[in-house]
PDB file of C-alpha atoms in Angstrom:
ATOM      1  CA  UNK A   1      24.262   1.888  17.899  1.00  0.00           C
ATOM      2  CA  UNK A   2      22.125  -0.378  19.153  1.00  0.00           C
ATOM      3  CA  UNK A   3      20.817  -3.106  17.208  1.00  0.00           C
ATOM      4  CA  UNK A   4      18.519  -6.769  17.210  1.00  0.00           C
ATOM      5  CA  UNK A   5      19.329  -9.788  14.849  1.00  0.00           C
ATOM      6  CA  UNK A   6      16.901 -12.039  14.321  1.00  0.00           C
ATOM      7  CA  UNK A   7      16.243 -15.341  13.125  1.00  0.00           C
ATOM      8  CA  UNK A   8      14.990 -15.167   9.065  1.00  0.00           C
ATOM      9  CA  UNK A   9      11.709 -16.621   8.418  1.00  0.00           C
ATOM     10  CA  UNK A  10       9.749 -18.183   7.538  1.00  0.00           C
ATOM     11  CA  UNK A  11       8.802 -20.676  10.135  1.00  0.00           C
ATOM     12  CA  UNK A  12       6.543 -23.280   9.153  1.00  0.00           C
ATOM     13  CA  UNK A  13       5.544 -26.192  12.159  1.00  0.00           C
ATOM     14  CA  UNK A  14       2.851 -28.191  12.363  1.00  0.00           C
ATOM     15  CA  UNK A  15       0.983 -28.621  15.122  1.00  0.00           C
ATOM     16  CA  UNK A  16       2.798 -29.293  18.471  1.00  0.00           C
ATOM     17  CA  UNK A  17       5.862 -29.190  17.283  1.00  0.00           C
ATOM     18  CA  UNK A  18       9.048 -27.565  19.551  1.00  0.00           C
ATOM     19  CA  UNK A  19       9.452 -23.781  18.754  1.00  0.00           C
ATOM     20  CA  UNK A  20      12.908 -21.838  18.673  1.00  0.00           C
ATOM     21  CA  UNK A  21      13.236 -18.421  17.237  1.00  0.00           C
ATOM     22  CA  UNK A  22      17.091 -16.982  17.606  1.00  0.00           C
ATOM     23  CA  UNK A  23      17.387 -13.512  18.475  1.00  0.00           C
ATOM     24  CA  UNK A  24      20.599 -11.686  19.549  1.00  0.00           C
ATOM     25  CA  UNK A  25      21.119  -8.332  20.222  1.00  0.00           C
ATOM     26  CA  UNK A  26      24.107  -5.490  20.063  1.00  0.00           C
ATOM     27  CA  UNK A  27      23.769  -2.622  22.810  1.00  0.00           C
ATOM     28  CA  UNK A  28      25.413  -0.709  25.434  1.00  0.00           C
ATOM     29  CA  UNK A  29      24.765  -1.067  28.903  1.00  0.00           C
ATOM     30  CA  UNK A  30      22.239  -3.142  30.009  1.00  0.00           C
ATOM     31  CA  UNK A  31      18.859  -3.006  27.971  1.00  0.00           C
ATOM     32  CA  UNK A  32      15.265  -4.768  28.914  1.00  0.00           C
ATOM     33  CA  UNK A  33      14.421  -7.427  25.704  1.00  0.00           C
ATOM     34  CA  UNK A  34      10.734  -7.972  24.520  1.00  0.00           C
ATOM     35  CA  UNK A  35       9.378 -10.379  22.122  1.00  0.00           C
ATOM     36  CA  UNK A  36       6.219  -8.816  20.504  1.00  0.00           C
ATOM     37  CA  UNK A  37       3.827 -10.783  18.603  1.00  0.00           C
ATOM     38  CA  UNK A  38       1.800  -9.160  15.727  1.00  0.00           C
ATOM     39  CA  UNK A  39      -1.340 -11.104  14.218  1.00  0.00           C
ATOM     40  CA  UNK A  40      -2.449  -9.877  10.879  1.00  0.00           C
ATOM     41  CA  UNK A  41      -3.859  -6.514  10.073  1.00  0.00           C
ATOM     42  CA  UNK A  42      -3.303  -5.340  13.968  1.00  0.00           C
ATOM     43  CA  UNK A  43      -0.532  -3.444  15.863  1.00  0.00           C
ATOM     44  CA  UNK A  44       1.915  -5.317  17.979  1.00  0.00           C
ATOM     45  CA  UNK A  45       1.000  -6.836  21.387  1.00  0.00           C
ATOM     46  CA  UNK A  46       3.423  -7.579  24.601  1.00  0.00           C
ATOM     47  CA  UNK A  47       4.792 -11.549  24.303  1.00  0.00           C
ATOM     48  CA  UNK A  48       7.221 -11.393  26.953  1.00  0.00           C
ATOM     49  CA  UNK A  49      10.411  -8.997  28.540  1.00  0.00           C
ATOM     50  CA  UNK A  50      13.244  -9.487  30.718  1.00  0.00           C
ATOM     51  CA  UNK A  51      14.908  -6.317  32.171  1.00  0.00           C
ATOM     52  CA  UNK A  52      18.257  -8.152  33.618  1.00  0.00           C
ATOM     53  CA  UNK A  53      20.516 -10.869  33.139  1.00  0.00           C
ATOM     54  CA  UNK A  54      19.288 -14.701  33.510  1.00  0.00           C
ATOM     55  CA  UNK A  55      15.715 -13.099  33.766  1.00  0.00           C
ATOM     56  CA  UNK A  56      13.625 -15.559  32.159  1.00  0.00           C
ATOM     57  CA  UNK A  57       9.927 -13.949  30.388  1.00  0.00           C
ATOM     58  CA  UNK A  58       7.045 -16.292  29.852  1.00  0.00           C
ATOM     59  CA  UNK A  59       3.937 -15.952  28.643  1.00  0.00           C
ATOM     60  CA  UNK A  60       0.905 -18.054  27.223  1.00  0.00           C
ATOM     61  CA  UNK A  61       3.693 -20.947  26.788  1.00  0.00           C
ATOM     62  CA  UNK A  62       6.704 -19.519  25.247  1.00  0.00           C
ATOM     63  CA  UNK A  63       9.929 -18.709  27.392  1.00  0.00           C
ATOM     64  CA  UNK A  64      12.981 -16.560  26.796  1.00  0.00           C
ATOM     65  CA  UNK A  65      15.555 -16.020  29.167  1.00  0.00           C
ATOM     66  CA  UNK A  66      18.167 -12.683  28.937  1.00  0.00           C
ATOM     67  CA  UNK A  67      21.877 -14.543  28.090  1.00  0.00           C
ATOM     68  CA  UNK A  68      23.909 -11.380  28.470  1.00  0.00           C
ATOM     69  CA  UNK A  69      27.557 -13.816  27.975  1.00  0.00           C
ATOM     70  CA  UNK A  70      26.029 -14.893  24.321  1.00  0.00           C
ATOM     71  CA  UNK A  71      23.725 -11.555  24.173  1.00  0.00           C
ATOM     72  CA  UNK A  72      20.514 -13.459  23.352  1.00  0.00           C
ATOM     73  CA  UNK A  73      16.889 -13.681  23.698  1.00  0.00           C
ATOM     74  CA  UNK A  74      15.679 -16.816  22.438  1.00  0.00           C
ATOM     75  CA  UNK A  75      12.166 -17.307  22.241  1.00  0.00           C
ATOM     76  CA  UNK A  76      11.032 -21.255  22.790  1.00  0.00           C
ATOM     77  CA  UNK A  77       7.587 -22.521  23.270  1.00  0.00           C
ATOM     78  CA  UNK A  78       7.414 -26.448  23.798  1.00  0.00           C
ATOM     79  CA  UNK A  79       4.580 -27.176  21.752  1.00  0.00           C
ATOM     80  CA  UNK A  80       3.165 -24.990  19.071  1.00  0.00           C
ATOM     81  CA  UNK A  81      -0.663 -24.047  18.035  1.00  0.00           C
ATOM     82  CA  UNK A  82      -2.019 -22.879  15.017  1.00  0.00           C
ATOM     83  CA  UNK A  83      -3.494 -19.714  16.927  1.00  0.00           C
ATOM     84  CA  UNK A  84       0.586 -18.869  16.921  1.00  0.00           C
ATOM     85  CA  UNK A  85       0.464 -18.057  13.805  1.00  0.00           C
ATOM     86  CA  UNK A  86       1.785 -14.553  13.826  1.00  0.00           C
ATOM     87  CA  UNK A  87       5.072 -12.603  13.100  1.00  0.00           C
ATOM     88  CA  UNK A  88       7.277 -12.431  15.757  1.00  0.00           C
ATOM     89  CA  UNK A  89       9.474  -9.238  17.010  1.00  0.00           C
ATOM     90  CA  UNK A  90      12.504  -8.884  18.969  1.00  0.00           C
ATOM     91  CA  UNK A  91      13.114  -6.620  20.600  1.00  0.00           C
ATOM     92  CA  UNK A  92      15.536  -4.073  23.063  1.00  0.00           C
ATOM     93  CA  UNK A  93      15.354  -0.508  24.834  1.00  0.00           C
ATOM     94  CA  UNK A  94      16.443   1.521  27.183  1.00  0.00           C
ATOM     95  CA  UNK A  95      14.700   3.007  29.944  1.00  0.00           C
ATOM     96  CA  UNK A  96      12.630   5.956  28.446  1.00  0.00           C
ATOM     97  CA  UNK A  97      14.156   5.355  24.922  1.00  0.00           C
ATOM     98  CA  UNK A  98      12.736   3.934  21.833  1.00  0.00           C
ATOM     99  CA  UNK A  99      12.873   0.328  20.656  1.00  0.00           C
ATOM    100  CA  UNK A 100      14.926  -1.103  18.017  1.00  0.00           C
ATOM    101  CA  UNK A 101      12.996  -4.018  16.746  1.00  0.00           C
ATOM    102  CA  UNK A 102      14.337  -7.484  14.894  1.00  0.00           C
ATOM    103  CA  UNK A 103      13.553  -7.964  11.027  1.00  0.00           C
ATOM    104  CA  UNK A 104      10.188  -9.786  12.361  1.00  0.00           C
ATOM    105  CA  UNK A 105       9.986 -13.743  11.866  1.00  0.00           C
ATOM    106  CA  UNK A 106       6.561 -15.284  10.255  1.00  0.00           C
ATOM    107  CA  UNK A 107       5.632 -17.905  11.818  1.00  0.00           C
ATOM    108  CA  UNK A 108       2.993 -20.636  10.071  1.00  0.00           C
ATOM    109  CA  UNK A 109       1.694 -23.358  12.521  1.00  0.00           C
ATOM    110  CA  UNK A 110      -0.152 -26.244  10.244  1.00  0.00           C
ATOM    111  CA  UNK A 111      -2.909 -28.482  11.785  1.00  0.00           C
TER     112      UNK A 111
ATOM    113  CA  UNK B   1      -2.282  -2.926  30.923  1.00  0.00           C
ATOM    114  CA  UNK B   2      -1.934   0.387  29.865  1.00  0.00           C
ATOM    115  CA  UNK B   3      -4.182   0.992  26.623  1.00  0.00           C
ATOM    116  CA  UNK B   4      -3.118   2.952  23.258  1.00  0.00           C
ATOM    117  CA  UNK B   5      -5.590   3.792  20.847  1.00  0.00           C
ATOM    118  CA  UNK B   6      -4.671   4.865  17.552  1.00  0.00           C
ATOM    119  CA  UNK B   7      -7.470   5.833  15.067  1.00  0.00           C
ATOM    120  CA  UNK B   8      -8.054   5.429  11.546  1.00  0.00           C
ATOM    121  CA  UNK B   9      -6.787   1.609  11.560  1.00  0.00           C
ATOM    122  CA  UNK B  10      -7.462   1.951   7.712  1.00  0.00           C
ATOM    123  CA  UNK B  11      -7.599   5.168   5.399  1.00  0.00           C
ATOM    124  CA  UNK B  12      -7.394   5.507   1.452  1.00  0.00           C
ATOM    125  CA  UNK B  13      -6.961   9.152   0.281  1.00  0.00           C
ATOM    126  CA  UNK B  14      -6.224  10.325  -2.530  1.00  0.00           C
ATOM    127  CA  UNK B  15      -2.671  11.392  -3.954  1.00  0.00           C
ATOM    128  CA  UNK B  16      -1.737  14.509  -2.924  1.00  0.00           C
ATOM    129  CA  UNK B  17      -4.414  15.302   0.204  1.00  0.00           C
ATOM    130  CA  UNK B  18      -3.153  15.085   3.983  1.00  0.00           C
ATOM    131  CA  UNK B  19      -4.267  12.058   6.113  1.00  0.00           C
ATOM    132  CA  UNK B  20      -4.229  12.475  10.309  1.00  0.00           C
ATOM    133  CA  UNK B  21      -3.339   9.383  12.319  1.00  0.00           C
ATOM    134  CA  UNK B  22      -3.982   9.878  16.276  1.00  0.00           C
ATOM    135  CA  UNK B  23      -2.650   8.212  18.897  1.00  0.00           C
ATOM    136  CA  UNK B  24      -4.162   8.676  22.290  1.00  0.00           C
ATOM    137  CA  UNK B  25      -2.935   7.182  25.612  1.00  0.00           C
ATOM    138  CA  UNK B  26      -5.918   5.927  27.605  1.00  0.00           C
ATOM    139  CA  UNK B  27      -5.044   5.670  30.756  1.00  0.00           C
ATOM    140  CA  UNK B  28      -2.027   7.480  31.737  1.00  0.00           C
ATOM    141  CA  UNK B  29      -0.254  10.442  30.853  1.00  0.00           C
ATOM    142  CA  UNK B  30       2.457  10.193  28.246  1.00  0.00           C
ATOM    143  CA  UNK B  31       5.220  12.986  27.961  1.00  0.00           C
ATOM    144  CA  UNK B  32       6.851  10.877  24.858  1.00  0.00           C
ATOM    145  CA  UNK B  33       5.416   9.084  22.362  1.00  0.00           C
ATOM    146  CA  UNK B  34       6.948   6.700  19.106  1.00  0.00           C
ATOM    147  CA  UNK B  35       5.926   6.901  15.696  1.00  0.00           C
ATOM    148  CA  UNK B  36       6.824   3.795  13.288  1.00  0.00           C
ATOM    149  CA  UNK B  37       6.288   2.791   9.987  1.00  0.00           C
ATOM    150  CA  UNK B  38       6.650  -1.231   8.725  1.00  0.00           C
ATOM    151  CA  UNK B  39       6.614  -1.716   4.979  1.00  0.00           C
ATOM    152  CA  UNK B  40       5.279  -5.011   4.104  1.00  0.00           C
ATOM    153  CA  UNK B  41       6.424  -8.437   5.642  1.00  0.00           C
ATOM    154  CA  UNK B  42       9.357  -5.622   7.057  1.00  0.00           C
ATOM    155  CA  UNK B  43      10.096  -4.917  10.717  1.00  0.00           C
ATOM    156  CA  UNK B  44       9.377  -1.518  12.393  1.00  0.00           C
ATOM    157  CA  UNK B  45      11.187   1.258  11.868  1.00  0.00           C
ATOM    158  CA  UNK B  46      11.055   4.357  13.943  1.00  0.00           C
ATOM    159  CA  UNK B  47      10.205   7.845  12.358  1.00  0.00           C
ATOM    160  CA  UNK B  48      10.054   9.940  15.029  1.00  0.00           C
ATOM    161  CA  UNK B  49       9.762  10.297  18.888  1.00  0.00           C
ATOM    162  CA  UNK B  50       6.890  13.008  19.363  1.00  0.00           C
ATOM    163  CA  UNK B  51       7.429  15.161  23.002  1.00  0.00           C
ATOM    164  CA  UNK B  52       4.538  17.071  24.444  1.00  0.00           C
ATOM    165  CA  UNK B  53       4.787  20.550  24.150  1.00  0.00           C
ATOM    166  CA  UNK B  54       8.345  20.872  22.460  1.00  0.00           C
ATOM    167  CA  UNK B  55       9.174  19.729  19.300  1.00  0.00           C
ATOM    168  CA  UNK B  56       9.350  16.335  17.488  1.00  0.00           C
ATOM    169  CA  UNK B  57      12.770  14.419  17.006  1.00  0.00           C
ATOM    170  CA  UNK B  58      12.930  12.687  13.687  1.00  0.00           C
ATOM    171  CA  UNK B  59      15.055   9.817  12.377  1.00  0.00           C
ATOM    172  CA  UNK B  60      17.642  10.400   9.875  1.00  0.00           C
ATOM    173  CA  UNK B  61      16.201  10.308   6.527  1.00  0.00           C
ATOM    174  CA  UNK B  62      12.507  11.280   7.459  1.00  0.00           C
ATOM    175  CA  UNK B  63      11.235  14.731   5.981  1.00  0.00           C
ATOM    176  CA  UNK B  64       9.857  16.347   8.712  1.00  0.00           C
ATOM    177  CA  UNK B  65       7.938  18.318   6.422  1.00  0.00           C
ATOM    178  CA  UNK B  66       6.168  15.501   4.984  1.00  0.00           C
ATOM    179  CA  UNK B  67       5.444  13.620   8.180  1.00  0.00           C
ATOM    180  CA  UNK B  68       4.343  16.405  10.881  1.00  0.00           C
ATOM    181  CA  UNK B  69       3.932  15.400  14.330  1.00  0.00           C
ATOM    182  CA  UNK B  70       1.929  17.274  17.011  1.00  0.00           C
ATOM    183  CA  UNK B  71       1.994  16.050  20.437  1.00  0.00           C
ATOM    184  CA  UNK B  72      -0.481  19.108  21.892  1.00  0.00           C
ATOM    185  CA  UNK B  73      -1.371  16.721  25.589  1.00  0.00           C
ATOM    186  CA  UNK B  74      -0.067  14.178  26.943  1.00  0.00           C
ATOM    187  CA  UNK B  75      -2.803  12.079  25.904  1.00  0.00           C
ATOM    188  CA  UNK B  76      -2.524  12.842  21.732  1.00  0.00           C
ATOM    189  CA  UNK B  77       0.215  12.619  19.565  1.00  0.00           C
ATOM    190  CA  UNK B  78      -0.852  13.004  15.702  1.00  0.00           C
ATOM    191  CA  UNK B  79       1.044  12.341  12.391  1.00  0.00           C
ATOM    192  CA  UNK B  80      -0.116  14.284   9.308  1.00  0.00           C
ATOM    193  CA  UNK B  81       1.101  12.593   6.197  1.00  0.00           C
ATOM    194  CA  UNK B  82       1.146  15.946   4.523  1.00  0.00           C
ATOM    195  CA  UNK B  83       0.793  16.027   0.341  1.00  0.00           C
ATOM    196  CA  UNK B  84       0.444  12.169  -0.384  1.00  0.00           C
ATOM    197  CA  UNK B  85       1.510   9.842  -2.948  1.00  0.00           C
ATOM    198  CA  UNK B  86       1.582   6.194  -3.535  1.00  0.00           C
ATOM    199  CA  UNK B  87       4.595   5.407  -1.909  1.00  0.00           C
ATOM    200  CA  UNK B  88       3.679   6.675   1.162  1.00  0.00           C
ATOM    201  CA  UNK B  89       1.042   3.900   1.441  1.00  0.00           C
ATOM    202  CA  UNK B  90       2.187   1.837   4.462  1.00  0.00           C
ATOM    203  CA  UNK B  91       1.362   0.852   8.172  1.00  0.00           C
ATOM    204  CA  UNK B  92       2.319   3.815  10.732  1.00  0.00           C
ATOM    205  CA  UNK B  93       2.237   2.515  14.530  1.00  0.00           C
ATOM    206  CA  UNK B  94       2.745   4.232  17.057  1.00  0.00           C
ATOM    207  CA  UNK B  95       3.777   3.630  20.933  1.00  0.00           C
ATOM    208  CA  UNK B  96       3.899   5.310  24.207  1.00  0.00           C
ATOM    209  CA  UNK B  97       5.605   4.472  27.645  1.00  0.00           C
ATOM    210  CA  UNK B  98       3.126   4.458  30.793  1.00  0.00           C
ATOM    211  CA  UNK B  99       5.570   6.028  33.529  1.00  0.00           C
ATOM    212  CA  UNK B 100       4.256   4.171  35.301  1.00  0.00           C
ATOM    213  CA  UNK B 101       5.971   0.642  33.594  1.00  0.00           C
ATOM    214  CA  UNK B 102       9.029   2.518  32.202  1.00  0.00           C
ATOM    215  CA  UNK B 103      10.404  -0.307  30.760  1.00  0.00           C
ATOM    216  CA  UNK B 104       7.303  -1.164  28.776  1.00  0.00           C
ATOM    217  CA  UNK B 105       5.911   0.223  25.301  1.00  0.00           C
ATOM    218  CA  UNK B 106       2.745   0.261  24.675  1.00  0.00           C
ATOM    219  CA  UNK B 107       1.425   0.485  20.717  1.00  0.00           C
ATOM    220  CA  UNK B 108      -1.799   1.227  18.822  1.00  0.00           C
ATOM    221  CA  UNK B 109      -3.397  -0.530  16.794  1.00  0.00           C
ATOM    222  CA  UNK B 110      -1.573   0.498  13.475  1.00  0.00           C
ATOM    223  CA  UNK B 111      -2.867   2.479  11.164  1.00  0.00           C
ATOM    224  CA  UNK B 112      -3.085   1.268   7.546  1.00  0.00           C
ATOM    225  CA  UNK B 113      -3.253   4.101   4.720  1.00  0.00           C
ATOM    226  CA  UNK B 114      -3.443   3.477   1.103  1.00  0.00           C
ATOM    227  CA  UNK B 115      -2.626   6.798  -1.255  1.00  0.00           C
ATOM    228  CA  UNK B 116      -4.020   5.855  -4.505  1.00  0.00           C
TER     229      UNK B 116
END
């Protein structure tokens, strides 16, 4: 079936440092691929998607572009905040289906 | 964007009483909704995927007993944590797709409950 690897946390940056969290991703057909962010005590919210191949997502600074040859979803931001603070999800579905989500990645960004 | 509202985001109850959780779609009409649950610093794992007006579909290994989901509109889905205990304590989220962005999942807020 359809699954999500994802890059172990924890992440800890400091302050505007570069951000890379590996995500790859085991399906049939051609899925869409989400990165969800989740801040503490809430639900998760929208990051990013691409629905198709060298479709790149972006979104308040962070970037991820659908590699169907390596089947990955790397999500990159150039210079981290400590408002990122948050666990990170990756994610893939089919149309109409439910999501199969990544293990989650913590991310700590230090002043 | 399309707006999911899920309601209690935090509930203690004692062990053995039932607990609710609603999930209401805002502003669109949503024949399927997504129940989750995420154990602590884990990632989400789907329970069930609720249908309006037929029957819920549950994951291997949930008791649909326990968990009872009834999506009565196709603006409400509820879980009823029937009968319970500590270990059920956990954060239950749940999601819808807008038709009208059918790629897209929308999800509540989360629900925290804490069976003492």
């Amino acid at each position: 079936g359809d699954s999500v690897t994802q890059m172990e946390g924890p992440v800890t940056l400091s302050e505007e440092a570069f951000l890379t969290i590996n995500c790859t991703y085991t399906a049939t057909g051609y899925p869409s691929l989400f990165w969800y962010v989740q801040y503490p005590g809430e639900g998760l919210q929208l990051l990013l998607k691409a629905t198709k191949a060298d479709d790149k997502g972006s979104n308040k600074g962070f970037e991820a572009t659908y590699r169907k040859e390596t089947t990955s979803f790397h999500l990159e931001k150039g210079s981290v905040q400590v408002s990122d603070s948050a666990v990170y999800f990756c994610a893939l579905s089919h149309n109409n289906n439910d999501m199969r989500f990544g293990a989650g990645t913590r991310l700590t960004v230090k002043p | 964007g399309a707006v999911v509202s899920q309601h209690p985001s935090r509930v203690i109850c004692k062990s053995g009483t039932s607990v609710k959780i609603e999930c209401r779609s805002l502003d669109f009409q949503a024949t399927t909704m997504f129940w989750y649950r995420q154990f602590p610093k884990q990632s989400l794992m789907l329970m069930a995927t609720s249908n309006e007006g037929s029957k819920a579909t549950y994951e291997q290994g949930v008791e649909k007993d326990k968990f009872l989901i009834n999506h009565a509109s196709l603006t409400l889905s509820t879980l009823t944590v029937t009968s319970a205990h500590p270990e059920d304590s956990s954060f239950y989220i749940c999601s819808a797709r807008d038709p009208r962005a059918s790629t897209e999942a929308f999800f509540g807020q989360g629900t925290r409950l804490t069976v003492v």
